[in-house]
Amino acid sequence: MRKTRGRGLLKKKKKRQGDFFRRGKVPKSEREKAFEVFGDFCVLCQCPSESLHHVKFRKDGGRGVWRNLAPLCEKCHKKVHRNEFLAKWLQREREERFGPYYWMDRFDLYEQRLLSSPQKDRFERYMNEQETTRT
């Protein structure tokens, strides 16, 4: 909740569900799905993973959805943030596997008019179709 002033009174205003930074955070369900799909090991060196990396960085609009997350060990996580070539390689790999919208959430697809409504089932159906057409 944010506090705003209106007509001299302090009133509370709810944050919209689609706030930019909030949508970059990783909900527990997305975290669990990422580990289920990609495993518990670093996708680069196969060491035990210590964190989930946003393949498309949050500063670039990457969301906290499982398709945009990659399990990485600490060493590889630092390497990806320092090495633009490696970061781009991970992004290309995800795009080839999941399509060009792998980093978006359902609200992004709705805003792009790729979904008629931002419902979870429609989002998953659309994303699964994108993945199917690539395999």
PDB file of C-alpha atoms in Angstrom:
ATOM      1  CA  MET A   1       0.000   0.000   0.000  1.00  0.00           C
ATOM      2  CA  ARG A   2       1.210   3.475  -0.867  1.00  0.00           C
ATOM      3  CA  LYS A   3       0.135   6.555   1.004  1.00  0.00           C
ATOM      4  CA  THR A   4      -0.990   9.526  -1.068  1.00  0.00           C
ATOM      5  CA  ARG A   5      -2.290  12.954  -0.222  1.00  0.00           C
ATOM      6  CA  GLY A   6      -5.615  14.054  -1.572  1.00  0.00           C
ATOM      7  CA  ARG A   7      -7.573  17.131  -0.511  1.00  0.00           C
ATOM      8  CA  GLY A   8      -5.382  17.531   2.562  1.00  0.00           C
ATOM      9  CA  LEU A   9      -6.077  13.996   3.794  1.00  0.00           C
ATOM     10  CA  LEU A  10      -3.684  11.108   3.898  1.00  0.00           C
ATOM     11  CA  LYS A  11      -5.239   8.111   2.221  1.00  0.00           C
ATOM     12  CA  LYS A  12      -3.959   4.717   1.211  1.00  0.00           C
ATOM     13  CA  LYS A  13      -3.744   3.668  -2.403  1.00  0.00           C
ATOM     14  CA  LYS A  14      -3.259   0.022  -3.397  1.00  0.00           C
ATOM     15  CA  LYS A  15      -0.311  -0.842  -5.584  1.00  0.00           C
ATOM     16  CA  ARG A  16      -1.365  -2.217  -8.913  1.00  0.00           C
ATOM     17  CA  GLN A  17      -0.666  -5.893  -9.397  1.00  0.00           C
ATOM     18  CA  GLY A  18       1.421  -5.138 -12.464  1.00  0.00           C
ATOM     19  CA  ASP A  19       3.961  -2.792 -10.850  1.00  0.00           C
ATOM     20  CA  PHE A  20       7.280  -3.138 -12.691  1.00  0.00           C
ATOM     21  CA  PHE A  21       9.582  -4.145  -9.827  1.00  0.00           C
ATOM     22  CA  ARG A  22       7.083  -6.432  -8.174  1.00  0.00           C
ATOM     23  CA  ARG A  23       6.660  -8.381 -11.397  1.00  0.00           C
ATOM     24  CA  GLY A  24      10.411  -9.014 -11.526  1.00  0.00           C
ATOM     25  CA  LYS A  25      10.368 -10.766  -8.168  1.00  0.00           C
ATOM     26  CA  VAL A  26      10.193 -14.544  -8.118  1.00  0.00           C
ATOM     27  CA  PRO A  27       7.147 -16.074  -6.433  1.00  0.00           C
ATOM     28  CA  LYS A  28       7.672 -19.393  -4.643  1.00  0.00           C
ATOM     29  CA  SER A  29       5.595 -21.264  -7.242  1.00  0.00           C
ATOM     30  CA  GLU A  30       7.787 -19.957 -10.102  1.00  0.00           C
ATOM     31  CA  ARG A  31      10.952 -20.778  -8.160  1.00  0.00           C
ATOM     32  CA  GLU A  32       9.785 -24.347  -7.556  1.00  0.00           C
ATOM     33  CA  LYS A  33       8.766 -24.766 -11.216  1.00  0.00           C
ATOM     34  CA  ALA A  34      12.184 -23.506 -12.404  1.00  0.00           C
ATOM     35  CA  PHE A  35      14.004 -26.069 -10.249  1.00  0.00           C
ATOM     36  CA  GLU A  36      11.560 -28.785 -11.363  1.00  0.00           C
ATOM     37  CA  VAL A  37      12.176 -28.065 -15.064  1.00  0.00           C
ATOM     38  CA  PHE A  38      15.888 -27.163 -15.049  1.00  0.00           C
ATOM     39  CA  GLY A  39      17.087 -29.167 -12.049  1.00  0.00           C
ATOM     40  CA  ASP A  40      19.073 -28.259  -8.953  1.00  0.00           C
ATOM     41  CA  PHE A  41      22.385 -27.892 -10.762  1.00  0.00           C
ATOM     42  CA  CYS A  42      24.015 -24.947 -12.509  1.00  0.00           C
ATOM     43  CA  VAL A  43      22.946 -24.909 -16.173  1.00  0.00           C
ATOM     44  CA  LEU A  44      26.504 -23.916 -17.161  1.00  0.00           C
ATOM     45  CA  CYS A  45      28.912 -26.048 -15.079  1.00  0.00           C
ATOM     46  CA  GLN A  46      26.625 -28.636 -13.418  1.00  0.00           C
ATOM     47  CA  CYS A  47      27.760 -27.717  -9.880  1.00  0.00           C
ATOM     48  CA  PRO A  48      24.985 -27.483  -7.263  1.00  0.00           C
ATOM     49  CA  SER A  49      23.046 -24.292  -7.954  1.00  0.00           C
ATOM     50  CA  GLU A  50      22.875 -21.611  -5.298  1.00  0.00           C
ATOM     51  CA  SER A  51      20.560 -19.115  -6.961  1.00  0.00           C
ATOM     52  CA  LEU A  52      18.171 -18.435  -9.801  1.00  0.00           C
ATOM     53  CA  HIS A  53      19.348 -15.975 -12.422  1.00  0.00           C
ATOM     54  CA  HIS A  54      16.969 -13.785 -14.478  1.00  0.00           C
ATOM     55  CA  VAL A  55      18.031 -14.705 -18.025  1.00  0.00           C
ATOM     56  CA  LYS A  56      16.625 -11.436 -19.318  1.00  0.00           C
ATOM     57  CA  PHE A  57      17.725  -9.058 -16.580  1.00  0.00           C
ATOM     58  CA  ARG A  58      15.084  -7.367 -14.429  1.00  0.00           C
ATOM     59  CA  LYS A  59      16.499  -3.960 -15.386  1.00  0.00           C
ATOM     60  CA  ASP A  60      15.625  -4.853 -18.991  1.00  0.00           C
ATOM     61  CA  GLY A  61      12.068  -5.878 -18.124  1.00  0.00           C
ATOM     62  CA  GLY A  62      12.678  -9.585 -17.441  1.00  0.00           C
ATOM     63  CA  ARG A  63       9.972 -11.014 -15.199  1.00  0.00           C
ATOM     64  CA  GLY A  64      10.103 -13.532 -12.375  1.00  0.00           C
ATOM     65  CA  VAL A  65       8.587 -16.340 -14.445  1.00  0.00           C
ATOM     66  CA  TRP A  66      10.167 -19.799 -14.509  1.00  0.00           C
ATOM     67  CA  ARG A  67      11.028 -19.672 -18.215  1.00  0.00           C
ATOM     68  CA  ASN A  68      13.177 -16.596 -17.510  1.00  0.00           C
ATOM     69  CA  LEU A  69      15.054 -18.201 -14.615  1.00  0.00           C
ATOM     70  CA  ALA A  70      18.228 -20.270 -14.739  1.00  0.00           C
ATOM     71  CA  PRO A  71      19.759 -22.153 -11.805  1.00  0.00           C
ATOM     72  CA  LEU A  72      23.382 -21.038 -11.461  1.00  0.00           C
ATOM     73  CA  CYS A  73      26.189 -21.587  -8.969  1.00  0.00           C
ATOM     74  CA  GLU A  74      27.648 -18.434  -7.417  1.00  0.00           C
ATOM     75  CA  LYS A  75      30.737 -18.460  -9.673  1.00  0.00           C
ATOM     76  CA  CYS A  76      28.723 -18.757 -12.907  1.00  0.00           C
ATOM     77  CA  HIS A  77      26.146 -16.217 -11.700  1.00  0.00           C
ATOM     78  CA  LYS A  78      28.897 -13.619 -11.288  1.00  0.00           C
ATOM     79  CA  LYS A  79      30.408 -14.638 -14.632  1.00  0.00           C
ATOM     80  CA  VAL A  80      27.098 -14.124 -16.483  1.00  0.00           C
ATOM     81  CA  HIS A  81      26.718 -10.629 -15.031  1.00  0.00           C
ATOM     82  CA  ARG A  82      30.256  -9.716 -16.123  1.00  0.00           C
ATOM     83  CA  ASN A  83      30.256 -11.407 -19.525  1.00  0.00           C
ATOM     84  CA  GLU A  84      27.758  -9.985 -22.028  1.00  0.00           C
ATOM     85  CA  PHE A  85      28.480 -12.774 -24.529  1.00  0.00           C
ATOM     86  CA  LEU A  86      27.533 -15.441 -21.968  1.00  0.00           C
ATOM     87  CA  ALA A  87      24.394 -13.530 -20.965  1.00  0.00           C
ATOM     88  CA  LYS A  88      23.333 -13.248 -24.637  1.00  0.00           C
ATOM     89  CA  TRP A  89      24.050 -16.952 -25.157  1.00  0.00           C
ATOM     90  CA  LEU A  90      21.671 -17.854 -22.302  1.00  0.00           C
ATOM     91  CA  GLN A  91      19.027 -15.527 -23.770  1.00  0.00           C
ATOM     92  CA  ARG A  92      19.339 -17.104 -27.237  1.00  0.00           C
ATOM     93  CA  GLU A  93      19.072 -20.579 -25.723  1.00  0.00           C
ATOM     94  CA  ARG A  94      15.835 -19.639 -23.939  1.00  0.00           C
ATOM     95  CA  GLU A  95      14.402 -17.949 -27.002  1.00  0.00           C
ATOM     96  CA  GLU A  96      15.104 -21.028 -29.133  1.00  0.00           C
ATOM     97  CA  ARG A  97      13.498 -23.279 -26.543  1.00  0.00           C
ATOM     98  CA  PHE A  98      10.536 -21.176 -25.384  1.00  0.00           C
ATOM     99  CA  GLY A  99      10.023 -18.488 -28.031  1.00  0.00           C
ATOM    100  CA  PRO A 100      10.653 -14.733 -28.087  1.00  0.00           C
ATOM    101  CA  TYR A 101       8.350 -14.013 -25.127  1.00  0.00           C
ATOM    102  CA  TYR A 102      10.007 -16.392 -22.631  1.00  0.00           C
ATOM    103  CA  TRP A 103      10.836 -13.477 -20.298  1.00  0.00           C
ATOM    104  CA  MET A 104       7.336 -11.944 -20.197  1.00  0.00           C
ATOM    105  CA  ASP A 105       4.531 -12.545 -17.736  1.00  0.00           C
ATOM    106  CA  ARG A 106       0.822 -12.763 -18.511  1.00  0.00           C
ATOM    107  CA  PHE A 107       0.303  -9.021 -18.071  1.00  0.00           C
ATOM    108  CA  ASP A 108       3.025  -8.258 -20.624  1.00  0.00           C
ATOM    109  CA  LEU A 109       1.412 -10.587 -23.168  1.00  0.00           C
ATOM    110  CA  TYR A 110      -1.974  -9.012 -22.492  1.00  0.00           C
ATOM    111  CA  GLU A 111      -0.523  -5.503 -22.947  1.00  0.00           C
ATOM    112  CA  GLN A 112       1.068  -6.659 -26.223  1.00  0.00           C
ATOM    113  CA  ARG A 113      -2.388  -7.948 -27.272  1.00  0.00           C
ATOM    114  CA  LEU A 114      -1.143 -11.496 -27.587  1.00  0.00           C
ATOM    115  CA  LEU A 115      -3.705 -12.606 -24.970  1.00  0.00           C
ATOM    116  CA  SER A 116      -7.349 -11.557 -24.829  1.00  0.00           C
ATOM    117  CA  SER A 117      -7.170 -11.484 -21.015  1.00  0.00           C
ATOM    118  CA  PRO A 118      -4.357 -11.945 -18.483  1.00  0.00           C
ATOM    119  CA  GLN A 119      -5.664 -15.242 -17.096  1.00  0.00           C
ATOM    120  CA  LYS A 120      -3.083 -17.810 -15.967  1.00  0.00           C
ATOM    121  CA  ASP A 121      -4.566 -20.665 -18.005  1.00  0.00           C
ATOM    122  CA  ARG A 122      -4.541 -18.609 -21.222  1.00  0.00           C
ATOM    123  CA  PHE A 123      -0.986 -17.523 -20.532  1.00  0.00           C
ATOM    124  CA  GLU A 124       0.238 -21.098 -20.012  1.00  0.00           C
ATOM    125  CA  ARG A 125      -1.637 -22.321 -23.089  1.00  0.00           C
ATOM    126  CA  TYR A 126      -0.062 -19.588 -25.219  1.00  0.00           C
ATOM    127  CA  MET A 127       3.441 -20.229 -23.852  1.00  0.00           C
ATOM    128  CA  ASN A 128       3.085 -23.991 -24.334  1.00  0.00           C
ATOM    129  CA  GLU A 129       2.045 -23.393 -27.958  1.00  0.00           C
ATOM    130  CA  GLN A 130       5.159 -21.236 -28.448  1.00  0.00           C
ATOM    131  CA  GLU A 131       7.307 -24.030 -27.025  1.00  0.00           C
ATOM    132  CA  THR A 132       5.591 -26.742 -29.102  1.00  0.00           C
ATOM    133  CA  THR A 133       6.124 -24.904 -32.378  1.00  0.00           C
ATOM    134  CA  ARG A 134       9.868 -24.781 -31.639  1.00  0.00           C
ATOM    135  CA  THR A 135      10.391 -28.508 -30.994  1.00  0.00           C
TER     136      THR A 135
END
